[in-house]
GROMACS .gro file of C-alpha atoms in nm:
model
  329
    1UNK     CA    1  -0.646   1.926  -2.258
    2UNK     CA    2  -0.665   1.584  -2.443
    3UNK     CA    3  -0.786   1.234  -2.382
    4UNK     CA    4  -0.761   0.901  -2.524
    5UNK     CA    5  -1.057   0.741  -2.551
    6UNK     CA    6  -1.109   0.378  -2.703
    7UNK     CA    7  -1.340   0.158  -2.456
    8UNK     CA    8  -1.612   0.366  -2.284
    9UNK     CA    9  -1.616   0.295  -1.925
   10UNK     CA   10  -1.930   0.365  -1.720
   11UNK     CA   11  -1.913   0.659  -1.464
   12UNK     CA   12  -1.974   0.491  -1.091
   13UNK     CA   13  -2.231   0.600  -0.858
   14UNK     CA   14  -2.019   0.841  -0.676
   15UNK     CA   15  -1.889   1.013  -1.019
   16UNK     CA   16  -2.266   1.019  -1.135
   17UNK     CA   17  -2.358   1.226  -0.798
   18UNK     CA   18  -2.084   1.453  -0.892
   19UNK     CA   19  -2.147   1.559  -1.216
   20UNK     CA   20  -2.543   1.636  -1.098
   21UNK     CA   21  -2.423   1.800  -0.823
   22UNK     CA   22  -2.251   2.043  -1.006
   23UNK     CA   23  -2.415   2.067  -1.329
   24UNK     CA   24  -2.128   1.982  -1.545
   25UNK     CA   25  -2.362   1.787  -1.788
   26UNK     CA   26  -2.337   1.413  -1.956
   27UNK     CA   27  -2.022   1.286  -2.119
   28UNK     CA   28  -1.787   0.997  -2.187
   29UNK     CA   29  -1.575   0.846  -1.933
   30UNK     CA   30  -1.176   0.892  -2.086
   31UNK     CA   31  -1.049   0.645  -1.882
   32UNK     CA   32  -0.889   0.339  -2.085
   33UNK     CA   33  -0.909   0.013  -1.949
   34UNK     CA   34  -0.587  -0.124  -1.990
   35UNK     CA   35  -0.246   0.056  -2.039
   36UNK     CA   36  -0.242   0.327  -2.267
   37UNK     CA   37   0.087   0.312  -2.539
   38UNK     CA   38   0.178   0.653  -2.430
   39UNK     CA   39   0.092   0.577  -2.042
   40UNK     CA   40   0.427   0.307  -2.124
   41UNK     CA   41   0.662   0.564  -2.258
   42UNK     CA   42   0.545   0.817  -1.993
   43UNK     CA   43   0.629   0.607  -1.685
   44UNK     CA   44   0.996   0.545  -1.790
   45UNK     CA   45   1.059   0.907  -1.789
   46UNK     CA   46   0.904   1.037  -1.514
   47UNK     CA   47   1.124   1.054  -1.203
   48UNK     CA   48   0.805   1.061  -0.939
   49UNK     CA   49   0.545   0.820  -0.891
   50UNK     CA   50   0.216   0.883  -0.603
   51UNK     CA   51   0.142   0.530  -0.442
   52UNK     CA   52  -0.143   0.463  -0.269
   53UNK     CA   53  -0.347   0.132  -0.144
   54UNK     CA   54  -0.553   0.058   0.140
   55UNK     CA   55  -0.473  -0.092   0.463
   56UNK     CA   56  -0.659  -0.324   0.698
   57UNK     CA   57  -0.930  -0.118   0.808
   58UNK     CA   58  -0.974  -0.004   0.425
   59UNK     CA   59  -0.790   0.314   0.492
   60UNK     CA   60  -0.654   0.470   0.214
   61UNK     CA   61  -0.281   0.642   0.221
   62UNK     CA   62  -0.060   0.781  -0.031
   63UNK     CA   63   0.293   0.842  -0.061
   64UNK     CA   64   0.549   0.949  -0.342
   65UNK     CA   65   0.804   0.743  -0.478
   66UNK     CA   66   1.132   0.819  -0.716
   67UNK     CA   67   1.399   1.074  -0.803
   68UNK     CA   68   1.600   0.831  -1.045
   69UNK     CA   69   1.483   0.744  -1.405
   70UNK     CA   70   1.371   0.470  -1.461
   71UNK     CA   71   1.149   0.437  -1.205
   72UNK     CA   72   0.888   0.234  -1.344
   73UNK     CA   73   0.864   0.025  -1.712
   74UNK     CA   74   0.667  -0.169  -1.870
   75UNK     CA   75   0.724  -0.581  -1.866
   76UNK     CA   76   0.421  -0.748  -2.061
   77UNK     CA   77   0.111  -0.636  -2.153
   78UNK     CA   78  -0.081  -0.376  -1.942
   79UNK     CA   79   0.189  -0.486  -1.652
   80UNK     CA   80   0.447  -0.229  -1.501
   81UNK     CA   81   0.743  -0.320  -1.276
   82UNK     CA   82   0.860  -0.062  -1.018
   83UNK     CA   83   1.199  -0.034  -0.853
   84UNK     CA   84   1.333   0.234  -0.623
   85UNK     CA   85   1.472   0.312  -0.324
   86UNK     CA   86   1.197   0.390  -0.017
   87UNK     CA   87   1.183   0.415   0.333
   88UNK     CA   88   1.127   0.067   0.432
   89UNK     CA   89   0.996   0.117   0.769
   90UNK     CA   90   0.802   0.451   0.817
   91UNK     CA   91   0.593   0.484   0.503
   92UNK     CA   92   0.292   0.374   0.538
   93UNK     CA   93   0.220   0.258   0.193
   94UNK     CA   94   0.569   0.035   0.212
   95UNK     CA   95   0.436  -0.128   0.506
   96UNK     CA   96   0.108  -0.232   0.429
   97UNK     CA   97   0.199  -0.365   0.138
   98UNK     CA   98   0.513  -0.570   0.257
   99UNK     CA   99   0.419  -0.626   0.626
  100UNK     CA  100   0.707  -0.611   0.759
  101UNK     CA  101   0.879  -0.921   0.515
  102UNK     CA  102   1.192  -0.698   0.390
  103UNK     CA  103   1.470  -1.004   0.281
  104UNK     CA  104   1.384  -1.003  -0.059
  105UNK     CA  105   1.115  -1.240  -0.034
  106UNK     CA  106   0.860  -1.231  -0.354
  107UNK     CA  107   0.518  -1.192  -0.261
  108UNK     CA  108   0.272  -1.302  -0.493
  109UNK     CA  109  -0.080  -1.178  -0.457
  110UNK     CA  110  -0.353  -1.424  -0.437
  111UNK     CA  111  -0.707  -1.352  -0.685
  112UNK     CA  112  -0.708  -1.007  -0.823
  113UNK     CA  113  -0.483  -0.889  -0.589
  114UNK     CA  114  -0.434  -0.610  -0.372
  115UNK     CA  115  -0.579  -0.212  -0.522
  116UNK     CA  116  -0.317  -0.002  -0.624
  117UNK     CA  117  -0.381   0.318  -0.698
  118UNK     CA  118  -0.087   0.575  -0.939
  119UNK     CA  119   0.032   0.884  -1.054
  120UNK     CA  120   0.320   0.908  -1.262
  121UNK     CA  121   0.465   1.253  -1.262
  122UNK     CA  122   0.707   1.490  -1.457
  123UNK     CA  123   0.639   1.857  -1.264
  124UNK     CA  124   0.923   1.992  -1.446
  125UNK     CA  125   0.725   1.947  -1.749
  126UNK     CA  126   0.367   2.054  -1.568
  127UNK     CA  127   0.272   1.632  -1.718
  128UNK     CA  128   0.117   1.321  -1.541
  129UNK     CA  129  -0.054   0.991  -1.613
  130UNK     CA  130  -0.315   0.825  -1.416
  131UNK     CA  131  -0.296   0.454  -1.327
  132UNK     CA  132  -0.501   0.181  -1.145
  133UNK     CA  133  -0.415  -0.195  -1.104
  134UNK     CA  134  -0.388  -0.456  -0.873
  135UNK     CA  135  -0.057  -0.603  -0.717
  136UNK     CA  136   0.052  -0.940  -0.899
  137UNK     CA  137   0.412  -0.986  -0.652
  138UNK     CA  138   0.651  -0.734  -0.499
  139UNK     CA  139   0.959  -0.738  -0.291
  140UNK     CA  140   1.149  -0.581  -0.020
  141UNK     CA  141   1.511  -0.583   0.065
  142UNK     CA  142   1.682  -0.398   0.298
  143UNK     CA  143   1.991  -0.573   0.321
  144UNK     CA  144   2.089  -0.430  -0.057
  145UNK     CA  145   2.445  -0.355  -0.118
  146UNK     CA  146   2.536   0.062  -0.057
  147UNK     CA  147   2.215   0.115   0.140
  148UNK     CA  148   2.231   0.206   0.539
  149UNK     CA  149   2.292  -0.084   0.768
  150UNK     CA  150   2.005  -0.018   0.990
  151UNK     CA  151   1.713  -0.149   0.767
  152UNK     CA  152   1.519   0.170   0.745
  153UNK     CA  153   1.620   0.215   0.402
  154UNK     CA  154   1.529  -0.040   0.148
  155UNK     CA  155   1.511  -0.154  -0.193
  156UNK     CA  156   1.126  -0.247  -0.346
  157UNK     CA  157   1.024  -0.415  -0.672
  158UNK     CA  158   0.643  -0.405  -0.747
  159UNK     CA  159   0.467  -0.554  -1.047
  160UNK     CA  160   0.148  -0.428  -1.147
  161UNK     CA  161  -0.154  -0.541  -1.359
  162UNK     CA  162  -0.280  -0.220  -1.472
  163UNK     CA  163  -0.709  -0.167  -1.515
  164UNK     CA  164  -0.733   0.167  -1.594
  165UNK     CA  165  -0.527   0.462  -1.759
  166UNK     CA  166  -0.561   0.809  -1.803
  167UNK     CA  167  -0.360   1.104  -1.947
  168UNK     CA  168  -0.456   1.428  -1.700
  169UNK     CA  169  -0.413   1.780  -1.762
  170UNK     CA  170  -0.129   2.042  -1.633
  171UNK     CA  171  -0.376   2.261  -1.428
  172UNK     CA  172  -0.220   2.365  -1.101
  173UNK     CA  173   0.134   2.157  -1.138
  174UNK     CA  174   0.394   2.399  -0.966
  175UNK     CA  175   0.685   2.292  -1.210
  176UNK     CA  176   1.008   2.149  -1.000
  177UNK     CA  177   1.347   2.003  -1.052
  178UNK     CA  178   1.339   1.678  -0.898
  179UNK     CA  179   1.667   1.493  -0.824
  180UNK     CA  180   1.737   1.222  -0.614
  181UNK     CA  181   1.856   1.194  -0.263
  182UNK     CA  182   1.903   0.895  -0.001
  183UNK     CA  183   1.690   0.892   0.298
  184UNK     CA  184   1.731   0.900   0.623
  185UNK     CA  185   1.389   0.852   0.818
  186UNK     CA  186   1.341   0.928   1.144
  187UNK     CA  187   0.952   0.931   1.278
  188UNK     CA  188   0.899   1.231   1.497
  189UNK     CA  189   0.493   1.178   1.541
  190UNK     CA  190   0.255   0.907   1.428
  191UNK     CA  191  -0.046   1.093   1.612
  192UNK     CA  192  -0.335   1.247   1.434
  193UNK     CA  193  -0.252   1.542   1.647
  194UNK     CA  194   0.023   1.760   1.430
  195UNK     CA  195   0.319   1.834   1.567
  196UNK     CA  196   0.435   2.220   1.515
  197UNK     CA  197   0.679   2.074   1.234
  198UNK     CA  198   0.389   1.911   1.019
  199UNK     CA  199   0.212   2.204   1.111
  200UNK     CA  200   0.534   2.396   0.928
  201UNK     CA  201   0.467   2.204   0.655
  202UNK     CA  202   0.132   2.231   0.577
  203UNK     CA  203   0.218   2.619   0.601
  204UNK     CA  204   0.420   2.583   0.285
  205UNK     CA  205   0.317   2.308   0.118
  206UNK     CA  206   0.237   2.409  -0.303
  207UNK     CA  207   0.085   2.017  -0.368
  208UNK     CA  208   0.004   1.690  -0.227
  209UNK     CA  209  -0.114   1.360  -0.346
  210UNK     CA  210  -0.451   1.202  -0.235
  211UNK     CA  211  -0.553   0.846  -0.255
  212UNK     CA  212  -0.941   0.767  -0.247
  213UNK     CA  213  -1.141   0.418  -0.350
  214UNK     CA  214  -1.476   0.317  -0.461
  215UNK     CA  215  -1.496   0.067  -0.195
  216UNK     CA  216  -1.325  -0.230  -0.317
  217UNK     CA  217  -1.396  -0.211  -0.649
  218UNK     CA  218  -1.188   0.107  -0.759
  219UNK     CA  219  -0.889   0.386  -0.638
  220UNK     CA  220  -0.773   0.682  -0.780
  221UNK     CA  221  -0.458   0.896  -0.721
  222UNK     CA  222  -0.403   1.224  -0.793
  223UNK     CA  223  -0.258   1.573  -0.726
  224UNK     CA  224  -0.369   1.941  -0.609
  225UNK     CA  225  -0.179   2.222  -0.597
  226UNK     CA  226  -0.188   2.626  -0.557
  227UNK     CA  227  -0.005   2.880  -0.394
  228UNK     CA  228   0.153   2.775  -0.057
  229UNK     CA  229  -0.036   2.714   0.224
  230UNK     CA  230  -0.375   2.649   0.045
  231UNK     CA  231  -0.417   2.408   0.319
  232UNK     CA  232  -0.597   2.483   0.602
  233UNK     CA  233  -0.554   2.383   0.962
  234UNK     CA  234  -0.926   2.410   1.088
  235UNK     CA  235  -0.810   2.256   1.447
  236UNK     CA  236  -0.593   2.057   1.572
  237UNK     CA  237  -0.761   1.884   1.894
  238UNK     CA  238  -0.579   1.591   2.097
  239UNK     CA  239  -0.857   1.346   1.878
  240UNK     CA  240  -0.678   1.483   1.542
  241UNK     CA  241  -0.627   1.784   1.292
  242UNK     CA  242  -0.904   1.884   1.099
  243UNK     CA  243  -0.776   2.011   0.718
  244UNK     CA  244  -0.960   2.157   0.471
  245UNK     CA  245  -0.874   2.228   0.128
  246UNK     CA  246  -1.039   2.455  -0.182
  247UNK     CA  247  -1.136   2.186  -0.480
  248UNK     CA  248  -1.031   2.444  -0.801
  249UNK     CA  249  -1.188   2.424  -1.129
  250UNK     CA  250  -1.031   2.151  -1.307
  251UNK     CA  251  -1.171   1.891  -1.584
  252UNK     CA  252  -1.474   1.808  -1.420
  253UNK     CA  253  -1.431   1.442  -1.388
  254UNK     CA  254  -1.470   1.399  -1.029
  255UNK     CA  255  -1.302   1.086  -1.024
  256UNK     CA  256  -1.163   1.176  -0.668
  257UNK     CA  257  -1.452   1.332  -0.510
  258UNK     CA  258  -1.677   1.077  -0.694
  259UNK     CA  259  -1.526   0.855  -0.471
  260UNK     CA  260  -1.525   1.031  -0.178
  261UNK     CA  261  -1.945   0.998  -0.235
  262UNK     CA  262  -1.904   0.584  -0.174
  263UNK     CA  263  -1.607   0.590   0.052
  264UNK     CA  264  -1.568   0.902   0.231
  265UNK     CA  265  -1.189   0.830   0.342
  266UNK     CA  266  -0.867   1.000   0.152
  267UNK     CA  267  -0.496   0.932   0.208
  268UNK     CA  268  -0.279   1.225   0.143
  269UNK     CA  269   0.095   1.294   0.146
  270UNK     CA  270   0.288   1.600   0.182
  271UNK     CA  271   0.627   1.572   0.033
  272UNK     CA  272   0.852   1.873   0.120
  273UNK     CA  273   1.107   1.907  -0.163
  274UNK     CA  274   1.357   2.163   0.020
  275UNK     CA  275   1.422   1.915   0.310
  276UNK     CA  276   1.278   1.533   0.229
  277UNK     CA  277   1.064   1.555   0.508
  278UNK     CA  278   0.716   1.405   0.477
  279UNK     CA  279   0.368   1.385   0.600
  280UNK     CA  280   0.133   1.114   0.581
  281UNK     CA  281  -0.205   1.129   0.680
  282UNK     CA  282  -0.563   0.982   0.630
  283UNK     CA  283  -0.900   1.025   0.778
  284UNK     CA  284  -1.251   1.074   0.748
  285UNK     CA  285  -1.385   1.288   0.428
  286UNK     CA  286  -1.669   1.572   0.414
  287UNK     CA  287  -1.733   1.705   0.022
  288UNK     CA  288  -1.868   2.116   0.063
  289UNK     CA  289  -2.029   2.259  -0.195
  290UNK     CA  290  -2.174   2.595  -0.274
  291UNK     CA  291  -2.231   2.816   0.006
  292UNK     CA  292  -2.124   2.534   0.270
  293UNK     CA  293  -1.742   2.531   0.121
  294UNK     CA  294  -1.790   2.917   0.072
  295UNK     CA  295  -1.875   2.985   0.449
  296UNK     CA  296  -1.518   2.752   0.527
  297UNK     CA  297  -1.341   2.933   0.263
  298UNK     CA  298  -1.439   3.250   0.097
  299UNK     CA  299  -1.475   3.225  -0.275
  300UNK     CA  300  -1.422   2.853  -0.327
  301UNK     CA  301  -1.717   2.667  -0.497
  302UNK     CA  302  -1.600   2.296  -0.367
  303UNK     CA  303  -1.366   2.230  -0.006
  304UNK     CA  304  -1.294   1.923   0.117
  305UNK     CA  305  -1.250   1.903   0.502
  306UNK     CA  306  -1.038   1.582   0.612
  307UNK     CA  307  -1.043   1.468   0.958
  308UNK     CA  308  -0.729   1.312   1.021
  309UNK     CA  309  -0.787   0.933   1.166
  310UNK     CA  310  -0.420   0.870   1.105
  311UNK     CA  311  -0.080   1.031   1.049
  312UNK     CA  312   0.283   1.017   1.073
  313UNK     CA  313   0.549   1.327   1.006
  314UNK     CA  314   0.869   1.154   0.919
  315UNK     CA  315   1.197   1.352   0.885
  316UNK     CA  316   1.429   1.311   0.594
  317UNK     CA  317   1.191   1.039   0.493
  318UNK     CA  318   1.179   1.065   0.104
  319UNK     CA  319   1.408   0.933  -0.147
  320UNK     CA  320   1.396   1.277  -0.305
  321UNK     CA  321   1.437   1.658  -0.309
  322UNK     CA  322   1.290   1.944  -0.594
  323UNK     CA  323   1.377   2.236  -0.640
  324UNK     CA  324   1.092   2.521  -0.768
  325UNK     CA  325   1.132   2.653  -1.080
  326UNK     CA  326   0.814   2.830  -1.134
  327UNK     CA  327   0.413   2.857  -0.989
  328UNK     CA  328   0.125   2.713  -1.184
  329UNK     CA  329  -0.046   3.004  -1.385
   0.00000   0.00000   0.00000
């Protein structure tokens, strides 16, 4: 694996923790503070793109955008505009952002503007780019020409002052063919207790995105994949599921778990490619290492157990279906 380095950035206090934790020694941060040249082509060509921000009680949720190229491009310097079709009322991401204000209206942020955490990704070429920026303006529209009548399928624009950039490795990408495909939401749950088809889900699910911050100051998106099912329903009480998942040897950044030391909250989203279903959660964080993750799940060296706070299973709710060509080696 490769990085780009050209401005050292300083490790946070979470990432710090991390890294002594688990021994993995002292080294340069890779992240570039602005957009990287190559972070520009990659986002043109890349039919997916993981969203995530935080909502009012400084939740964090993710959810996957795309299936037509371009999806994202460049506009000025270290700035990306977004435009694709989403479900305009169901995911969760969409609606925080836009409250509700879908006639096209521009929203411009006010200060720095609202977190925005990315992940632009190509899984049939096993590639993805890191991003973080803050929101300068965005738009809604659901009353765009050829989309449903009902207004739960809309058209957004997002611009996007990007912070930070970072080229990430192949490890664990199941490689797909993504192409596109309108949705058609339709919320069956928004209860922290799964129904049996999220539970279906989980059962087969090869990836999902997660969404984490440093407080205010700092978010991170990214994937994690393995063979289906390496997702584990722990319980699933009237209060909310319990998941836990095994943390696999990767490049020993910790950006995501480094976070999950300041702000133990995650936002994850389950995208299942055969159908367009979709499930959103987020909740409470725990971080297991060593013989605490081993005694959840045999052999693993690092779990995470996620106690869901908030979810919603949505039906035909992604603008999107893949179909698997091959499983990570």
């Amino acid at each position: 694996m490769s990085f780009v380095v050209s401005e050292a950035m300083p490790w946070h206090e979470g990432e710090n923790k991390m890294h002594q934790l688990t021994k993995v020694g002292d080294f340069d941060n890779p992240n570039s503070p602005f957009l990287q040249p190559r972070a520009a082509i990659m986002v043109q060509k890349y039919p997916l793109l993981a969203i995530g921000t935080l909502d009012k009680q400084a939740r964090p949720w993710a959810t996957v955008w795309g299936g037509e190229v371009p999806l994202a491009q460049p506009v000025a310097k270290d700035i990306i505009g977004i435009r694709t079709i989403v479900d305009s009322k169901t995911d969760p991401v969409v609606q925080t952002i836009y409250e509700g204000r879908d006639d096209g209206e521009v929203i411009h942020e006010q200060g720095a503007g609202r977190m925005i955490s990315g992940l632009s990704i190509n899984l049939e070429q096993r590639n993805r780019m890191k991003l973080f920026g803050r929101m300068v303006a965005g738009a809604l529209n659901t009353h765009q020409e050829g989309l449903p009548g009902s207004g739960s399928v809309g058209q957004i624009q997002l611009v996007v002052h990007i912070e930070q950039s970072l080229g990430n490795c192949p490890k664990y990408l199941n490689c797909k063919r993504i192409r596109p495909s309108l949705p058609e939401p339709r919320l069956i749950s928004d209860s922290p207790h799964l129904p049996q088809e999220a539970l279906d889900l989980l059962g087969k699910a090869d990836m999902f995105f997660i969404s984490s911050s440093d407080h205010d100051k700092d978010m991170d998106m990214n994937h994690r994949g393995g063979p289906p099912g390496f997702v584990r329903v722990e319980s699933n009480g009237d209060q909310g599921a319990v998941l836990v998942y095994p943390e696999y040897s990767g490049n020993n950044l910790y950006q995501t778990l480094g976070n999950l030391q300041t702000s133990p909250r995650a936002g994850l989203c389950f995208p299942d490619f055969d159908t367009g279903d979709v499930l959103y959660v987020t909740g409470d964080t725990e971080v297991l290492i060593g013989k605490d993750a081993a005694a959840v799940l045999p052999r693993s060296n690092i779990a995470v157990r996620i106690t869901l706070t908030g979810a919603r299973f949505v039906e035909k709710g992604l603008s999107f279906k893949g179909e698997t060509l091959e499983r990570s080696p």
